[in-house]
Amino acid sequence: MAVTLTVNGKTQQVDADPETPLLYVLRDDLELNGAKYGCGVGQCGACTVMVDNEAVLSCVTPVLLLEGRRISTVEGLGTMEKPGPMQQAFIEQQAAQCGFCIPGMMMRAQALLQANPTVDEAAVRAHLEPNLCRCGTHMRIVKAVMRAGELMHQSSQSGGST
Amino acid sequence: MTHSDVKNPTRRGVLAGGGSLVVSFALLSQVLAQEGEVQGASPPAEPRPKLPGSLAGDPFLDAWIRIDGNGKVSVFTGKAELGQGVKTAIIQVAAEELEIDPATIRLITADTGQTPNEGYTAGSQSMQNSGTAIRHAAAQVRDILIGQAAARWQVPIDQLRAENGRVIRADGQALDYGSLVSAEILHVEATPQSRLKPADRFRHMGKSMHRVDIPAKVTGAPIYVQDMRLPGMVHARVVRPPRPGATLVSLDSAEVERMSGVVAVVRNGSFLAVVAEREFQAIKAMQVLEMTARWSEGTKFPKPDGFIQSFKNLPSQQGVVAERSQDGVAAARTFQATFTRPYQIHGSIGPSCAVALLENGTTTVWSHTQGVYPDRAAISEMLRVPPEQVRVIHVEGSGCYGHNGADDAAADAALIAQAMPGRPVRLQWMREQEHVWEPYGPAMLTEVRASLDQAGRIVEWNYDLWSNTHTTRPGPAGSLIAAHSLPTPFQPPPAKLSITPSGNGDRNAVPLYAIPNMRVIWHFLPEMPLRVSALRALGAYVNVFAIESTMDELALMANADPVEFRLRHMEDPRGRAVIEAAAADFGWSNDPLPEGRGRGFAFARYKNLAAYLAMALELEVERETGRARIIRVASAIDSGEVVNPDGIRNQTEGGIIQAASWTLYEAVTFEENGITSIDWSSYPIMRFGSVPERIDVRIMDRPGEPFLGTGEAAQGPTPAAIANAIRHATGKRLYDIPFRAENVKAAIGV
């Protein structure tokens, strides 16, 4: 059956069973790669996306709950040519090894910083607790999120469009 | 202790010690035996001058570097990007010697259709093998192009220089590489010597270059094998038996076949899979198929209680790793202990995945395997087709840290593709399948007995380790899970004891310290009741844990500072340098710490022939819960000549955190009926709340020295530094990994 979803500002209809977890609709129907399959049971955070400004585990969220809500994935934060502040910060800090967990980290962090870009490091660590990284990139991820907060704060101060 | 299991002692021709191991393998066989695991690789037919790195296996320059008429440079490596940043480092090396802009290089990685065979991307050897080969090839290609220009202009080569893709004459005239190149001039064999650039002229090497793969990774570009979407692609899931060895007794697939989107139920002997048009349809079909399949009992697992302690009583073969006897022993005090490490998983965040397509009689497999050529050999044997009818192309997956499910998923996909000719099959393992079926890092038990003389010097060292092999990688089809379930099953080849310079279960079993009398024995356990293979650092993880824990106990007996005690026994100046650097950066002292805090130190030279790493850390033990939390770490690493400093730093930070996770939390659990650690709840790993506040990595500058590799150097020292810090904080020595809160609490008796 058809489900209407708004993803990264674009509203579109997809043909999927309503029980289908959002993850599979994002990846298979909308061909968005940012959200990753890691565990399928909400234990690792690799599939994290934002729904109405909250971090949500897309592997355990059926699409039927998401009509009329705003879904954002890492693709919505910017592009390789024009990375958004979160992406720019992760590149600056070289905050990836294999990178598989990184989009989930970025989306969870985005939800935090959109609400308050000037949070401290302890709050970042606490907020990222649900997301697993196996390469051990944690130190850089925390630094990158702090840096993204600075960039977002600067941008909001200057009223800029970055 | 050892008398009961003496069979076929194997002895290596050289004694380890003092950092002067003689590498007796031909380089070609090293390429094949990167983890010291493959026996009997044949040397080259004719003796030829030793070529640098992997050039020895593939000497033609155009196997590594090609330049087209427009001057576009393509570089080929048989190594794969595993998230360790090897693509970037290889581009830096090639750009440096070729005198071109790194951004202009097209790099092609591991692909049996295009690149040299460099065996596995493993053992921290990509820079030694491939980096060295490409550096020399690039320097020789550059000089060939300069030679062409010299001939064209009729001027001596010393009046020419290469710069930015051109050869330039003293008067400023220039010819670009595209106009100088022709196919045949690069189709020549490399020579043993190259005119390498000196470090003081480096533009790219030794400087932190941003990783070429990170922009795609942070924007969701399709770069993982999981992201592949080929036209007409279908989605597959496998259904595994409840235990290894179980066969499919009956199956009612009618209900599954009626399910929406299901294209096929594939059954081949006891290999079972389902194929659907869409991914979630395949998952639902898999779940129904799991309910309807009936299996024989298969092989029971051992009883877990006391299983690792029982290793000493299992049938074993004995290999002499080192034996040295210099002085009469005047032992004044002796330390004796047993150390263990459980089975541990690689635990890739993304479960294994592969895409396969059978078309025109050729099966192409896209895989995150560490070895495209060995995987091709295994898959073609399993499919009973010549190797030329299988092509394996590496595409990045989630980080692997050794032999995880990648090769098995590639085999699964290849097998399913045989039933779906013309349609690409994307096969994705489920989380539980990865946790249960990936080959684990082997459990180990080691015993140490070491003695000091009156002056506080170590005079005798006896070390016995009990372990399976640490590699059951492809090559043979029997190494693939799917091949075990075919109507005519392939059996895993019997594991063999082999003592090699780089080591396997015995990796780093020999202390690098100056000790006059030493005996190190590997009691090799051929039976593998749990499937095991290479996990980052192999036996070095537990051997360095045991050695460096013992060093601290001996230092205490000698009433010496742990750092000073190590320096007292360390003759290798590069070993001394990292120990001194880590101690200095940490601010090592004997000053009292707050209640519950402790400091710990550890050192190793990886494999006793690669990177040197020393680290000091401070941690806190919460007395009420037993929870140990690392506060800060200072480390120093000597990886030889540095290509990408930030890459070395990233790998070292990651190695420390991963090894800390193994050490503080991780153990596979099982019962006779099967594996019970099936997800991140039953197999917890480190989360953000427990990572250190700070990790410093100092990189030693070693211009002109050979590349030594980085990726696995921290794995051994980390558990030892943690154990030593817990000992310092609580007065209790921990011998059995993991140091979970309940274990620490029990040890400190609160």
XYZ file of N, CA, C and O in Angstrom, chain B residues 42-97:
224
model
N 55.437 -21.844 -1.992
C 56.662 -22.137 -2.717
C 57.411 -20.854 -3.065
O 56.800 -19.840 -3.390
N 58.702 -20.887 -3.007
C 59.495 -19.707 -3.361
C 59.494 -19.510 -4.868
O 59.097 -20.408 -5.622
N 59.942 -18.353 -5.372
C 59.996 -18.145 -6.809
C 60.865 -19.225 -7.464
O 61.808 -19.718 -6.851
N 60.519 -19.575 -8.709
C 61.197 -20.666 -9.385
C 62.705 -20.408 -9.512
O 63.519 -21.292 -9.290
N 63.070 -19.183 -9.863
C 64.486 -18.875 -10.011
C 64.871 -17.834 -8.982
O 64.113 -16.925 -8.715
N 66.072 -17.953 -8.460
C 66.502 -16.895 -7.555
C 66.668 -15.595 -8.340
O 67.225 -15.589 -9.430
N 66.121 -14.547 -7.842
C 66.283 -13.263 -8.499
C 66.576 -12.245 -7.408
O 66.327 -12.511 -6.241
N 67.111 -11.095 -7.798
C 67.409 -10.117 -6.758
C 66.147 -9.768 -5.994
O 65.061 -9.697 -6.571
N 66.328 -9.563 -4.726
C 65.177 -9.288 -3.873
C 64.580 -7.925 -4.226
O 65.259 -6.904 -4.181
N 63.314 -7.928 -4.607
C 62.633 -6.671 -4.931
C 61.899 -6.159 -3.698
O 61.450 -6.933 -2.870
N 61.740 -4.850 -3.603
C 61.124 -4.293 -2.399
C 59.623 -4.593 -2.294
O 58.896 -4.507 -3.288
N 59.161 -4.906 -1.080
C 57.741 -5.102 -0.797
C 57.115 -6.116 -1.737
O 57.741 -7.102 -2.128
N 55.878 -5.869 -2.129
C 55.148 -6.820 -2.973
C 55.611 -6.835 -4.421
O 55.102 -7.634 -5.210
N 56.560 -5.995 -4.792
C 57.134 -6.104 -6.138
C 57.727 -7.487 -6.344
O 57.808 -7.976 -7.477
N 58.145 -8.113 -5.259
C 58.723 -9.451 -5.369
C 57.727 -10.440 -5.965
O 58.108 -11.358 -6.682
N 56.446 -10.238 -5.679
C 55.432 -11.152 -6.206
C 54.941 -10.750 -7.578
O 54.460 -11.587 -8.343
N 55.015 -9.490 -7.903
C 54.496 -8.976 -9.170
C 55.441 -7.876 -9.659
O 55.232 -6.703 -9.390
N 56.518 -8.267 -10.368
C 57.617 -7.313 -10.586
C 57.378 -6.276 -11.679
O 58.129 -5.293 -11.750
N 56.364 -6.453 -12.521
C 56.205 -5.493 -13.617
C 55.667 -4.161 -13.111
O 54.671 -4.109 -12.381
N 56.297 -3.077 -13.532
C 55.895 -1.755 -13.045
C 54.442 -1.448 -13.411
O 53.717 -0.829 -12.634
N 54.017 -1.877 -14.620
C 52.654 -1.525 -15.027
C 51.580 -2.379 -14.349
O 50.390 -2.183 -14.573
N 52.004 -3.334 -13.519
C 51.019 -3.992 -12.651
C 50.578 -3.033 -11.546
O 49.508 -3.188 -10.960
N 51.393 -2.028 -11.283
C 51.168 -1.114 -10.148
C 50.799 0.291 -10.604
O 50.021 0.961 -9.935
N 51.411 0.728 -11.702
C 51.207 2.110 -12.133
C 51.040 2.149 -13.642
O 51.842 1.565 -14.387
N 49.990 2.794 -14.080
C 49.803 3.020 -15.516
C 49.513 4.496 -15.730
O 48.886 5.149 -14.900
N 49.971 4.991 -16.886
C 49.748 6.394 -17.229
C 49.219 6.422 -18.655
O 49.795 5.789 -19.544
N 48.115 7.115 -18.855
C 47.576 7.149 -20.220
C 48.114 8.365 -20.973
O 48.887 9.166 -20.437
N 47.722 8.467 -22.240
C 48.260 9.509 -23.124
C 47.932 10.924 -22.667
O 48.593 11.884 -23.067
N 46.927 11.031 -21.795
C 46.613 12.353 -21.242
C 47.355 12.625 -19.940
O 47.119 13.648 -19.290
N 48.206 11.687 -19.576
C 48.952 11.870 -18.332
C 48.189 11.443 -17.092
O 48.658 11.642 -15.975
N 47.013 10.847 -17.272
C 46.210 10.405 -16.114
C 46.865 9.167 -15.498
O 47.109 8.168 -16.184
N 47.122 9.235 -14.203
C 47.838 8.167 -13.524
C 46.863 7.257 -12.782
O 46.017 7.731 -12.015
N 46.988 5.957 -13.039
C 46.234 4.963 -12.278
C 47.205 4.143 -11.448
O 48.238 3.710 -11.957
N 46.878 3.973 -10.180
C 47.706 3.173 -9.276
C 46.887 1.967 -8.840
O 45.700 2.100 -8.511
N 47.520 0.804 -8.847
C 46.838 -0.453 -8.517
C 47.451 -1.048 -7.258
O 48.658 -1.219 -7.185
N 46.604 -1.361 -6.295
C 47.083 -2.067 -5.103
C 46.216 -3.297 -4.874
O 45.009 -3.266 -5.110
N 46.858 -4.356 -4.426
C 46.102 -5.554 -4.061
C 45.529 -5.471 -2.660
O 44.863 -6.379 -2.199
N 45.816 -4.366 -1.967
C 45.303 -4.188 -0.602
C 43.953 -3.489 -0.644
O 43.623 -2.794 -1.599
N 43.201 -3.649 0.422
C 41.826 -3.149 0.461
C 41.665 -2.110 1.563
O 42.305 -2.208 2.614
N 40.815 -1.140 1.305
C 40.463 -0.170 2.352
C 39.540 -0.847 3.356
O 38.459 -1.311 2.995
N 39.991 -0.906 4.597
C 39.183 -1.522 5.653
C 38.762 -0.475 6.670
O 38.345 -0.806 7.774
N 38.929 0.794 6.296
C 38.689 1.853 7.262
C 39.959 2.289 7.964
O 39.945 3.186 8.800
N 41.066 1.639 7.594
C 42.354 1.963 8.223
C 43.049 3.116 7.508
O 44.099 3.575 7.929
N 42.481 3.546 6.382
C 43.042 4.697 5.677
C 44.133 4.352 4.686
O 44.897 5.224 4.268
N 44.189 3.098 4.259
C 45.307 2.689 3.396
C 45.252 3.364 2.027
O 46.281 3.643 1.428
N 44.054 3.657 1.546
C 43.968 4.305 0.232
C 44.698 5.643 0.253
O 45.465 5.965 -0.659
N 44.445 6.402 1.281
C 45.051 7.720 1.392
C 46.568 7.610 1.486
O 47.300 8.342 0.800
N 47.051 6.706 2.320
C 48.499 6.575 2.501
C 49.166 6.133 1.201
O 50.256 6.606 0.866
N 48.536 5.237 0.462
C 49.129 4.776 -0.794
C 49.142 5.907 -1.818
O 50.120 6.086 -2.558
N 48.089 6.689 -1.853
C 48.060 7.848 -2.767
C 49.182 8.830 -2.397
O 49.871 9.364 -3.274
N 49.398 9.049 -1.117
C 50.467 9.963 -0.695
C 51.831 9.471 -1.175
O 52.637 10.251 -1.688
N 52.069 8.184 -0.996
C 53.356 7.600 -1.385
C 53.550 7.706 -2.903
O 54.602 8.112 -3.390
N 52.509 7.343 -3.653
C 52.613 7.360 -5.119
C 52.792 8.790 -5.622
O 53.633 9.057 -6.489
N 52.021 9.723 -5.068
C 52.122 11.118 -5.508
C 53.505 11.679 -5.210
O 54.078 12.423 -6.005
N 54.042 11.295 -4.071
C 55.361 11.802 -3.669
C 56.422 11.429 -4.691
O 57.142 12.281 -5.210
N 56.511 10.128 -4.990
C 57.604 9.680 -5.866
C 57.326 10.004 -7.333
O 58.246 10.199 -8.108
